[in-house]
mmCIF file of N, CA and C in Angstrom:
data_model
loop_
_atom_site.group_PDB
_atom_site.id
_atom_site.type_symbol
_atom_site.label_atom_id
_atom_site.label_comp_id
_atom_site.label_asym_id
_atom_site.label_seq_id
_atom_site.Cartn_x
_atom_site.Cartn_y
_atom_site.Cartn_z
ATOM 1 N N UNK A 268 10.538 10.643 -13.343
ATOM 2 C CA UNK A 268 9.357 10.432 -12.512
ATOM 3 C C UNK A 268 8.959 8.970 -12.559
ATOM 4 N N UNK A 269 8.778 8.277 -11.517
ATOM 5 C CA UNK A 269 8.416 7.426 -11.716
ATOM 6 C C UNK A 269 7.091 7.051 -11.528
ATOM 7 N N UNK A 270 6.205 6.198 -12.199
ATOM 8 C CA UNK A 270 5.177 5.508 -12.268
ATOM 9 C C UNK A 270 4.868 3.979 -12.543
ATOM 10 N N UNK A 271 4.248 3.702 -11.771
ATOM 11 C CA UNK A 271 3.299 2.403 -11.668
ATOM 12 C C UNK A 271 1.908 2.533 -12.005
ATOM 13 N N UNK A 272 1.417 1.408 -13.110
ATOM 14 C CA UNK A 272 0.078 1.510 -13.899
ATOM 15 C C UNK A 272 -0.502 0.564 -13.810
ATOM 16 N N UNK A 273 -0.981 0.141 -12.763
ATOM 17 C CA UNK A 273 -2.008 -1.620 -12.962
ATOM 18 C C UNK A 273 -3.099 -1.283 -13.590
ATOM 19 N N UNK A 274 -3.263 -2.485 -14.338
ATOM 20 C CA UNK A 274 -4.820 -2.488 -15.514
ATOM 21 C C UNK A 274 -4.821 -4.003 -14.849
ATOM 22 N N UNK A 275 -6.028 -4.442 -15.589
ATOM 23 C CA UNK A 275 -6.368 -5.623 -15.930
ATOM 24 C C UNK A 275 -7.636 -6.195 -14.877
ATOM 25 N N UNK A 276 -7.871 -5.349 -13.932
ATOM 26 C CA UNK A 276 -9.244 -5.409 -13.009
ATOM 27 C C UNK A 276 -10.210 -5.245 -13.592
ATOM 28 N N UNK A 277 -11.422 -6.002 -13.078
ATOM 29 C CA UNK A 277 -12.733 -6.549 -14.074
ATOM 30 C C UNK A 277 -13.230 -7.319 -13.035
ATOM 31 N N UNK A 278 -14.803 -7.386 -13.541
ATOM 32 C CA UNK A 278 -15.551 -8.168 -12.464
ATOM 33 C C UNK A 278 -15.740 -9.577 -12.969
ATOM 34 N N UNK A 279 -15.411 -10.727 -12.215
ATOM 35 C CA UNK A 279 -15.406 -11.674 -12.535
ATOM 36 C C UNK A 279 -16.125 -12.589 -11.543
ATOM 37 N N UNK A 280 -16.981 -14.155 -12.338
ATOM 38 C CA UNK A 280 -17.530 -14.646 -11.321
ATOM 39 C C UNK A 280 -16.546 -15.619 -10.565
ATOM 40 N N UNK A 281 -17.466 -15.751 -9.395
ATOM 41 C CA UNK A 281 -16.565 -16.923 -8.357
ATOM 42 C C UNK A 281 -15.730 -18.124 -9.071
ATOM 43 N N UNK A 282 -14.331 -18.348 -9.244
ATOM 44 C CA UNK A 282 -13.909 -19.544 -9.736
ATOM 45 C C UNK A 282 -13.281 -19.380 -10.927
ATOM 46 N N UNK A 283 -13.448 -18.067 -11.864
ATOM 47 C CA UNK A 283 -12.940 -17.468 -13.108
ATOM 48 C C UNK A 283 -11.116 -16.816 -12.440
ATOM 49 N N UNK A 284 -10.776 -16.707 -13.613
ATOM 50 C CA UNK A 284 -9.658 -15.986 -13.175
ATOM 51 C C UNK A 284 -9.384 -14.892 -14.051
ATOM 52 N N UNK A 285 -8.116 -13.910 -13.404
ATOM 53 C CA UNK A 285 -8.013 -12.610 -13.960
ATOM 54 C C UNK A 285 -6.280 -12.608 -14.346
ATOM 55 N N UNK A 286 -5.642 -11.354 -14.737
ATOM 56 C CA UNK A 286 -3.921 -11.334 -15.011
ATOM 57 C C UNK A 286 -4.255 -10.021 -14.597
ATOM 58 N N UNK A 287 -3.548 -9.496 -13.915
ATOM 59 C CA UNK A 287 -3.229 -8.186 -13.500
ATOM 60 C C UNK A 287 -1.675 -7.631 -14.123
ATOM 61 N N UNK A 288 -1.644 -6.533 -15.015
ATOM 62 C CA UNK A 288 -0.574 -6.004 -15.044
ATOM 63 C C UNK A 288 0.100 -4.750 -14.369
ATOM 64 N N UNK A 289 1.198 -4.729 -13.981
ATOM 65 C CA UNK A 289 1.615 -3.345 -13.538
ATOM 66 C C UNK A 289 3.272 -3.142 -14.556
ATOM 67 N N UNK A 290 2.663 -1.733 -14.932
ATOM 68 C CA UNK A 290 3.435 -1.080 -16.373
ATOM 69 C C UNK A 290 4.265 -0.219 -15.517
ATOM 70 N N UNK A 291 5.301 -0.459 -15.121
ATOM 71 C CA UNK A 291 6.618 0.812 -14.602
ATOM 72 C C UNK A 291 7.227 1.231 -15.317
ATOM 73 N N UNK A 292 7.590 2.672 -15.102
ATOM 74 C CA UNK A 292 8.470 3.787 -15.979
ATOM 75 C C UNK A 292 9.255 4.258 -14.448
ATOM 76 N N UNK A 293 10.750 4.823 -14.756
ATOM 77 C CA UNK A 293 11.323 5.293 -14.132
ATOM 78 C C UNK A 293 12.243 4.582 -13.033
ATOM 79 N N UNK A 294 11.491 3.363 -13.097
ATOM 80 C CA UNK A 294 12.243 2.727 -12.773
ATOM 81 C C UNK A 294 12.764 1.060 -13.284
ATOM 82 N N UNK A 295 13.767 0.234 -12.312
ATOM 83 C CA UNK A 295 13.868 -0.748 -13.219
ATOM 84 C C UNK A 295 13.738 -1.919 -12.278
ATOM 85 N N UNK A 296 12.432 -2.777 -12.698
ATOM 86 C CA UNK A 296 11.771 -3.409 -11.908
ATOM 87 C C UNK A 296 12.895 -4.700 -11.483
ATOM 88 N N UNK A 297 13.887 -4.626 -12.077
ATOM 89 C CA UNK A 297 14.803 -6.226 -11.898
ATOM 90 C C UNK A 297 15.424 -6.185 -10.904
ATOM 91 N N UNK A 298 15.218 -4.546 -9.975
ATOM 92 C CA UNK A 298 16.592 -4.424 -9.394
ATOM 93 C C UNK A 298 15.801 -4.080 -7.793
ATOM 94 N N UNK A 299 14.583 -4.053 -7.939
ATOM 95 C CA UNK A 299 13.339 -3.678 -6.802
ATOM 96 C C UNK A 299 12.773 -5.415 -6.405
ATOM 97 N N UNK A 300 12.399 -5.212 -5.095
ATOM 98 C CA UNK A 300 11.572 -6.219 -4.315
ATOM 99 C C UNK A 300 10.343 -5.523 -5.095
ATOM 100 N N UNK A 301 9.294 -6.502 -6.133
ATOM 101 C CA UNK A 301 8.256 -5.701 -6.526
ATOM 102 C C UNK A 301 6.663 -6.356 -5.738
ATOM 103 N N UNK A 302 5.653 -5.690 -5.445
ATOM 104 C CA UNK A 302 4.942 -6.500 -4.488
ATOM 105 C C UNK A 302 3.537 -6.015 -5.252
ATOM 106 N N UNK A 303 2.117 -7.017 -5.269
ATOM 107 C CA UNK A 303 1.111 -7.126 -4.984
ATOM 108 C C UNK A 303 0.359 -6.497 -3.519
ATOM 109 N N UNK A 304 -0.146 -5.767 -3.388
ATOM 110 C CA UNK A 304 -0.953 -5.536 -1.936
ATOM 111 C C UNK A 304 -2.591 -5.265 -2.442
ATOM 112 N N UNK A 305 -3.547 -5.905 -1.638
ATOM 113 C CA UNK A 305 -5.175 -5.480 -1.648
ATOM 114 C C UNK A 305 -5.999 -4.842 -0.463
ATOM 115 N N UNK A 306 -6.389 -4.226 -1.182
ATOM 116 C CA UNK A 306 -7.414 -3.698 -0.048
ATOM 117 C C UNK A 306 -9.137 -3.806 -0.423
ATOM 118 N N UNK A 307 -9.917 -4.074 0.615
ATOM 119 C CA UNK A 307 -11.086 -4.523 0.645
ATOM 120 C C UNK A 307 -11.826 -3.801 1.343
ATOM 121 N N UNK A 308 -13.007 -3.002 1.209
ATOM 122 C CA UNK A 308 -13.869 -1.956 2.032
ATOM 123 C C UNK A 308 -13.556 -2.011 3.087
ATOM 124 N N UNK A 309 -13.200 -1.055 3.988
ATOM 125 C CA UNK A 309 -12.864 -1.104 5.591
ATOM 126 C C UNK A 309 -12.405 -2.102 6.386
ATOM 127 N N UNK A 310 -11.331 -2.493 5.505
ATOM 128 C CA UNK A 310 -9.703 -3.341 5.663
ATOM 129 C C UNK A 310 -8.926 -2.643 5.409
ATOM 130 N N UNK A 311 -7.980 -3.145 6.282
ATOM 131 C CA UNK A 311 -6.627 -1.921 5.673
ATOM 132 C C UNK A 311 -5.990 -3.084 4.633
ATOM 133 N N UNK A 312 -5.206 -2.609 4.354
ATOM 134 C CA UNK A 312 -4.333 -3.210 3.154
ATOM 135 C C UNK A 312 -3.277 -4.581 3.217
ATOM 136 N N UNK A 313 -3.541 -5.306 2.523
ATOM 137 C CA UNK A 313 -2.601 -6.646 2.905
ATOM 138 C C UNK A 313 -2.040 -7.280 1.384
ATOM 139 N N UNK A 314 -0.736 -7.386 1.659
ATOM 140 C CA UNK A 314 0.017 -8.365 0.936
ATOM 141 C C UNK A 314 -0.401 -9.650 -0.115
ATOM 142 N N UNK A 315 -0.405 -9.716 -0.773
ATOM 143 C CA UNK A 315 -0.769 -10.773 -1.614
ATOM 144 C C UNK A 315 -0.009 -11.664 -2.387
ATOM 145 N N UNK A 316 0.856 -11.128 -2.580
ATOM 146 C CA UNK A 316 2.338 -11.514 -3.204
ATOM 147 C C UNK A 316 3.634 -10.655 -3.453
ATOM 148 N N UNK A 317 4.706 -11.423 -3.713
ATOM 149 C CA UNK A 317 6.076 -10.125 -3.842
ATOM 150 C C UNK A 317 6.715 -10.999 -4.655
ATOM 151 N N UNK A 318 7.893 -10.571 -5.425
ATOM 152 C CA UNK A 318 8.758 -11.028 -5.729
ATOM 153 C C UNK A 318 10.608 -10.338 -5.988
ATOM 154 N N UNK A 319 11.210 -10.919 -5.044
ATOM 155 C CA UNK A 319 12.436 -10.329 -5.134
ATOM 156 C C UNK A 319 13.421 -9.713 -6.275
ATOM 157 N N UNK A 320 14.578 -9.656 -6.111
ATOM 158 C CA UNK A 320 15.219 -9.130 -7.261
ATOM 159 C C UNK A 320 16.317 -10.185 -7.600
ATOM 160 N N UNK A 321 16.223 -10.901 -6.556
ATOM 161 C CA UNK A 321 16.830 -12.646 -7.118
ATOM 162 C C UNK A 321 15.642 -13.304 -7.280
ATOM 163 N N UNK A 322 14.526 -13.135 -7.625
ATOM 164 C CA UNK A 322 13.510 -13.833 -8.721
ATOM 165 C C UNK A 322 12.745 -14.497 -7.438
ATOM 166 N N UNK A 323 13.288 -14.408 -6.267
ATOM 167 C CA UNK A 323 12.208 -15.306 -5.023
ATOM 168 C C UNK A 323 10.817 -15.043 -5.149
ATOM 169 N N UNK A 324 9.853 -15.750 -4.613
ATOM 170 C CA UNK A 324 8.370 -15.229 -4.918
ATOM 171 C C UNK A 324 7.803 -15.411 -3.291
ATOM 172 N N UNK A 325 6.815 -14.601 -3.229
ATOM 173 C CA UNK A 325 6.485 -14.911 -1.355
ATOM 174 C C UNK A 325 4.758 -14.854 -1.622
ATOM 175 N N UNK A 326 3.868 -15.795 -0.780
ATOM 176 C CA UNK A 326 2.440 -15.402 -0.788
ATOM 177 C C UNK A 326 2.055 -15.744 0.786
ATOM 178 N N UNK A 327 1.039 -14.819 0.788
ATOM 179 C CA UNK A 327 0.300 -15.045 2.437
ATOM 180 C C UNK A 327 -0.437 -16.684 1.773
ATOM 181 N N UNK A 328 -1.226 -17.442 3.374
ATOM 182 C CA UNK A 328 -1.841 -18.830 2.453
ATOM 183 C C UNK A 328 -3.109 -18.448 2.131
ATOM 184 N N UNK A 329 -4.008 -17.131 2.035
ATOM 185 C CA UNK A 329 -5.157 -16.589 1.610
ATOM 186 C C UNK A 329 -4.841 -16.926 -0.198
ATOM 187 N N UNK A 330 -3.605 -16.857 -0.604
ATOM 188 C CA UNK A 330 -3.556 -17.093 -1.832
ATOM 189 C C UNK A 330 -2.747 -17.750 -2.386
ATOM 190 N N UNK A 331 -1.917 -18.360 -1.566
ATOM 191 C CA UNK A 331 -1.250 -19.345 -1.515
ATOM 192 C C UNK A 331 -1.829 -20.419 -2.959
ATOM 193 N N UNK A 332 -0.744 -20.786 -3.808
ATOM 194 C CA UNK A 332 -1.868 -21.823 -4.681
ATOM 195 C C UNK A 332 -2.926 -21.596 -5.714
ATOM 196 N N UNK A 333 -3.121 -20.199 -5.380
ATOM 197 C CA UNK A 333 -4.049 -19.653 -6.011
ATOM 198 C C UNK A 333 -3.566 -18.619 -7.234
ATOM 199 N N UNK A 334 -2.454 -17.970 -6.683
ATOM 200 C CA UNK A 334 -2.297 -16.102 -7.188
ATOM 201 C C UNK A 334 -0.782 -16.701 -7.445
ATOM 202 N N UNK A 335 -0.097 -16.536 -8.448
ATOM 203 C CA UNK A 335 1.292 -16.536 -9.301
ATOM 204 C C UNK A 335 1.900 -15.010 -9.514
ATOM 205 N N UNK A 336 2.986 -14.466 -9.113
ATOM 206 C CA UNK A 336 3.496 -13.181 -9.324
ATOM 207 C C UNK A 336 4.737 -13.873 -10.420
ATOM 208 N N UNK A 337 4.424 -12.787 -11.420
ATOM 209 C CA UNK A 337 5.935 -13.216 -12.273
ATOM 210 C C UNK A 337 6.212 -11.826 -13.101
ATOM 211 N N UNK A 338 7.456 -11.925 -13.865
ATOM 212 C CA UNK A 338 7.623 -10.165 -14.025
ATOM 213 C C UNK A 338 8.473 -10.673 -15.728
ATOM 214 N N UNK A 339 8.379 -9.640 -16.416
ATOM 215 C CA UNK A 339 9.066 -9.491 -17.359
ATOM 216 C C UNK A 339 10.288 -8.413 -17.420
ATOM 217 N N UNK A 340 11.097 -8.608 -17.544
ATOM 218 C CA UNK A 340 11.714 -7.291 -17.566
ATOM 219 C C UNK A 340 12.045 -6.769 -18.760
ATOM 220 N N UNK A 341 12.106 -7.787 -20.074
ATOM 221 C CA UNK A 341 12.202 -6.893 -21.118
ATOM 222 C C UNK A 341 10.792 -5.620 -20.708
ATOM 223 N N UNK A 342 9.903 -6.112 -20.517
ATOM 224 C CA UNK A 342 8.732 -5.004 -20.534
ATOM 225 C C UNK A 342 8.610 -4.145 -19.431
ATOM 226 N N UNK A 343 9.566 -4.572 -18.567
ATOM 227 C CA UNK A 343 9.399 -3.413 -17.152
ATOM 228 C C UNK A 343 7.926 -3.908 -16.710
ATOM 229 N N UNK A 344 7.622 -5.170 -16.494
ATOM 230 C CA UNK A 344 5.911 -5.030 -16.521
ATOM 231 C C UNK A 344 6.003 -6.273 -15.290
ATOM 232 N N UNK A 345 5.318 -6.133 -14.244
ATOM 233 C CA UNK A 345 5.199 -7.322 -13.047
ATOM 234 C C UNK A 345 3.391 -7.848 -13.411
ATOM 235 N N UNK A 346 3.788 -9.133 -13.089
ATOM 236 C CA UNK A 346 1.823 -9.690 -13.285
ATOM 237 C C UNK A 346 1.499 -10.495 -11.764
ATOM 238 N N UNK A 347 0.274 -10.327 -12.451
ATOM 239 C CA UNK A 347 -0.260 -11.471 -10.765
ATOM 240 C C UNK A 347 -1.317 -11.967 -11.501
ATOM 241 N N UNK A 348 -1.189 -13.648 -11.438
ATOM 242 C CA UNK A 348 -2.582 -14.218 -12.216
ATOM 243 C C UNK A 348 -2.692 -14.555 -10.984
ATOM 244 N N UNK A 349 -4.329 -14.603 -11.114
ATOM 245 C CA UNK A 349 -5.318 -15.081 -10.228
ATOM 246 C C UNK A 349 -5.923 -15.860 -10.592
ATOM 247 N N UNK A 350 -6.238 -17.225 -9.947
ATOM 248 C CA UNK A 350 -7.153 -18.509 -10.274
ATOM 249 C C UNK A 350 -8.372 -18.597 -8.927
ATOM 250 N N UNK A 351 -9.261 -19.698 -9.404
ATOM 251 C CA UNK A 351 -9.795 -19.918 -8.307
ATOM 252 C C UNK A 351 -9.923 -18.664 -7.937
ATOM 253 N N UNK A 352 -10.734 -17.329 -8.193
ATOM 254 C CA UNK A 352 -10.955 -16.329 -7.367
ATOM 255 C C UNK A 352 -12.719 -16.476 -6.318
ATOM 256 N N UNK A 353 -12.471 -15.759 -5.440
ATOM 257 C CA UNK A 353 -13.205 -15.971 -4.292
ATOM 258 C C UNK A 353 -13.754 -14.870 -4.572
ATOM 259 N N UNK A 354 -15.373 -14.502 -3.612
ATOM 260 C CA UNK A 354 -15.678 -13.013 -3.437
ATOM 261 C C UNK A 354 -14.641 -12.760 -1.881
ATOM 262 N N UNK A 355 -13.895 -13.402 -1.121
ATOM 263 C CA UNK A 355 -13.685 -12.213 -0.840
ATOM 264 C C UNK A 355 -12.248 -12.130 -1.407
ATOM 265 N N UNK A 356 -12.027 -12.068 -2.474
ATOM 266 C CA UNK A 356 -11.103 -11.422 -3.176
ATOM 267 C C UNK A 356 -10.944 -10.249 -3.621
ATOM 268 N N UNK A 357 -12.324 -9.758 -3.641
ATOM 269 C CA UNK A 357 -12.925 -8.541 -4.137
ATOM 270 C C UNK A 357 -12.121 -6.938 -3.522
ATOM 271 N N UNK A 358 -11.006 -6.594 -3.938
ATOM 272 C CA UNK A 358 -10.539 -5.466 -3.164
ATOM 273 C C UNK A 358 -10.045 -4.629 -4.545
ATOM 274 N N UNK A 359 -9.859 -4.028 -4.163
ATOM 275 C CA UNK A 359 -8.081 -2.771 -4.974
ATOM 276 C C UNK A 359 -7.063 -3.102 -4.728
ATOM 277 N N UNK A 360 -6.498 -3.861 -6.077
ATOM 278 C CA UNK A 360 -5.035 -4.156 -6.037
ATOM 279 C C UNK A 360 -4.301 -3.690 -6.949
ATOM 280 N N UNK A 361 -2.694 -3.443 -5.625
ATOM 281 C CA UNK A 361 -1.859 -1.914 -5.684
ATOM 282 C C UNK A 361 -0.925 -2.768 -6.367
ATOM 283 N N UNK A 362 0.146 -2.495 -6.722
ATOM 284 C CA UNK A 362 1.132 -2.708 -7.387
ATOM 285 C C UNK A 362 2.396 -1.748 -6.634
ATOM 286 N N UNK A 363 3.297 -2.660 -5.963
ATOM 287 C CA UNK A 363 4.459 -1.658 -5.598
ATOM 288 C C UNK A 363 5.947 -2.383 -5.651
ATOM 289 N N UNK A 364 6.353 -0.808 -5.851
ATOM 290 C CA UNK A 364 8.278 -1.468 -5.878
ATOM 291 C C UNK A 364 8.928 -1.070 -4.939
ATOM 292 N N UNK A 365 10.363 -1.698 -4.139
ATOM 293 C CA UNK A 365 10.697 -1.221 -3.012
ATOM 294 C C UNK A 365 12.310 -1.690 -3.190
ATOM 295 N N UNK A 366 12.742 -0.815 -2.599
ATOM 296 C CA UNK A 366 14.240 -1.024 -2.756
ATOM 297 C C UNK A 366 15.237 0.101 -1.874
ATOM 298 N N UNK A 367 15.929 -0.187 -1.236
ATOM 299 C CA UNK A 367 16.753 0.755 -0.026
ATOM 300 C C UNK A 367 15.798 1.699 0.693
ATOM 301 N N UNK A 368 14.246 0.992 1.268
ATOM 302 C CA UNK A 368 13.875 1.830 1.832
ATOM 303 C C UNK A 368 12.717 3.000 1.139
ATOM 304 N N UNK A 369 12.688 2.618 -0.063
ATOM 305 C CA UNK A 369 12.119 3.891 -0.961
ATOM 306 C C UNK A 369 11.151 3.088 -1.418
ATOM 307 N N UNK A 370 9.370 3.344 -1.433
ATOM 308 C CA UNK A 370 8.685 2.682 -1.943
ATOM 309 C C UNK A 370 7.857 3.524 -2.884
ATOM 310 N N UNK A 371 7.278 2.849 -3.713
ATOM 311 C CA UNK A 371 6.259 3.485 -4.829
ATOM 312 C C UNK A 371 5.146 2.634 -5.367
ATOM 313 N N UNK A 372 3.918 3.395 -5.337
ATOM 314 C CA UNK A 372 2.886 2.705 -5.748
ATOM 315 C C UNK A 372 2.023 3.049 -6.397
ATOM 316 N N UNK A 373 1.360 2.335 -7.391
ATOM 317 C CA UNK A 373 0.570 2.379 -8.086
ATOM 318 C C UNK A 373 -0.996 3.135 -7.812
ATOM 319 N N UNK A 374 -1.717 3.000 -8.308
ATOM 320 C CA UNK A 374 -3.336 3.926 -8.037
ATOM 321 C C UNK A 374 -4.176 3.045 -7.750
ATOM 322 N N UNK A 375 -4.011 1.437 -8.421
ATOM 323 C CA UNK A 375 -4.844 0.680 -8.297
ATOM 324 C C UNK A 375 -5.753 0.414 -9.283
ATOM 325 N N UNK A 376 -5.808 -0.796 -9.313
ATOM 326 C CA UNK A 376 -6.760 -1.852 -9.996
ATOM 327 C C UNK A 376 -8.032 -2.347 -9.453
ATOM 328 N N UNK A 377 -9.621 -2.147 -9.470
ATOM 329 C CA UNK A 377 -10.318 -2.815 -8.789
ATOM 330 C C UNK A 377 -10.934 -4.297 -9.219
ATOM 331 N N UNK A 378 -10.843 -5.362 -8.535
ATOM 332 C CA UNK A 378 -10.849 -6.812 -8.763
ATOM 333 C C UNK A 378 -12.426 -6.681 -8.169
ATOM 334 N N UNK A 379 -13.359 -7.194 -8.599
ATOM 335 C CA UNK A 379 -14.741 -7.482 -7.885
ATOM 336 C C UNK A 379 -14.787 -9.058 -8.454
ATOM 337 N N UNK A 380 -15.114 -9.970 -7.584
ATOM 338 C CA UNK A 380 -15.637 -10.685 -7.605
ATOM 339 C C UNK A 380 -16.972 -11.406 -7.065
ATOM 340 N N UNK A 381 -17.974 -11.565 -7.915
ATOM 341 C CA UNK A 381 -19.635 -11.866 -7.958
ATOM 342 C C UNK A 381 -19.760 -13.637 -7.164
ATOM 343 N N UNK A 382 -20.365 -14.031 -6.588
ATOM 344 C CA UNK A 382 -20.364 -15.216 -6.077
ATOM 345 C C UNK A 382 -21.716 -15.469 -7.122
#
């Protein structure tokens, strides 16, 4: 069975930063496109970062500069630090892996950020 576990959401003020972890079982994150996505009250859901399985990294420029995706694989564990956070940063962020078509995702992390 596989699972995805992001922790590390907390309310933080404008300009502080956070580390988001996502803990996978079942599968093996080295071999998946693994991705960041947020969602924000009555927004649908958007991209924030990814990183390939040849180690590439991709960001929209909302976070461009800001948000770092990097992964461990001894730990099966993908991160996303966040700097410079904004309120409207403030969403639920998913944690997902993708590979031939087959995706899986996490429950979510909620990020609030206070101006």
């Amino acid at each position: 069975q596989v699972q995805l576990v992001e922790s590390g959401g907390d309310l933080v003020q404008a300009g502080g930063s956070l580390r988001l972890a996502c803990a996978a079982s079942g599968i093996i994150i080295r071999i998946h496109t693994m991705t960041w996505y947020r969602q924000a009250p009555g927004k649908q859901r958007e991209p924030v970062a990814g990183i390939s399985s040849g180690g590439n990294t991709n960001y929209p420029d909302s976070v461009k500069g800001r948000f770092t995706i990097s992964r461990d694989n001894a730990k099966n564990t993908v991160y996303l630090q966040m700097n410079s956070l904004k309120p409207d940063d403030t969403a639920v962020y998913y944690c997902g892996a993708h590979r031939n078509g087959v995706d899986y995702w996490g429950q979510g992390t909620q990020v609030t950020v206070s101006s």
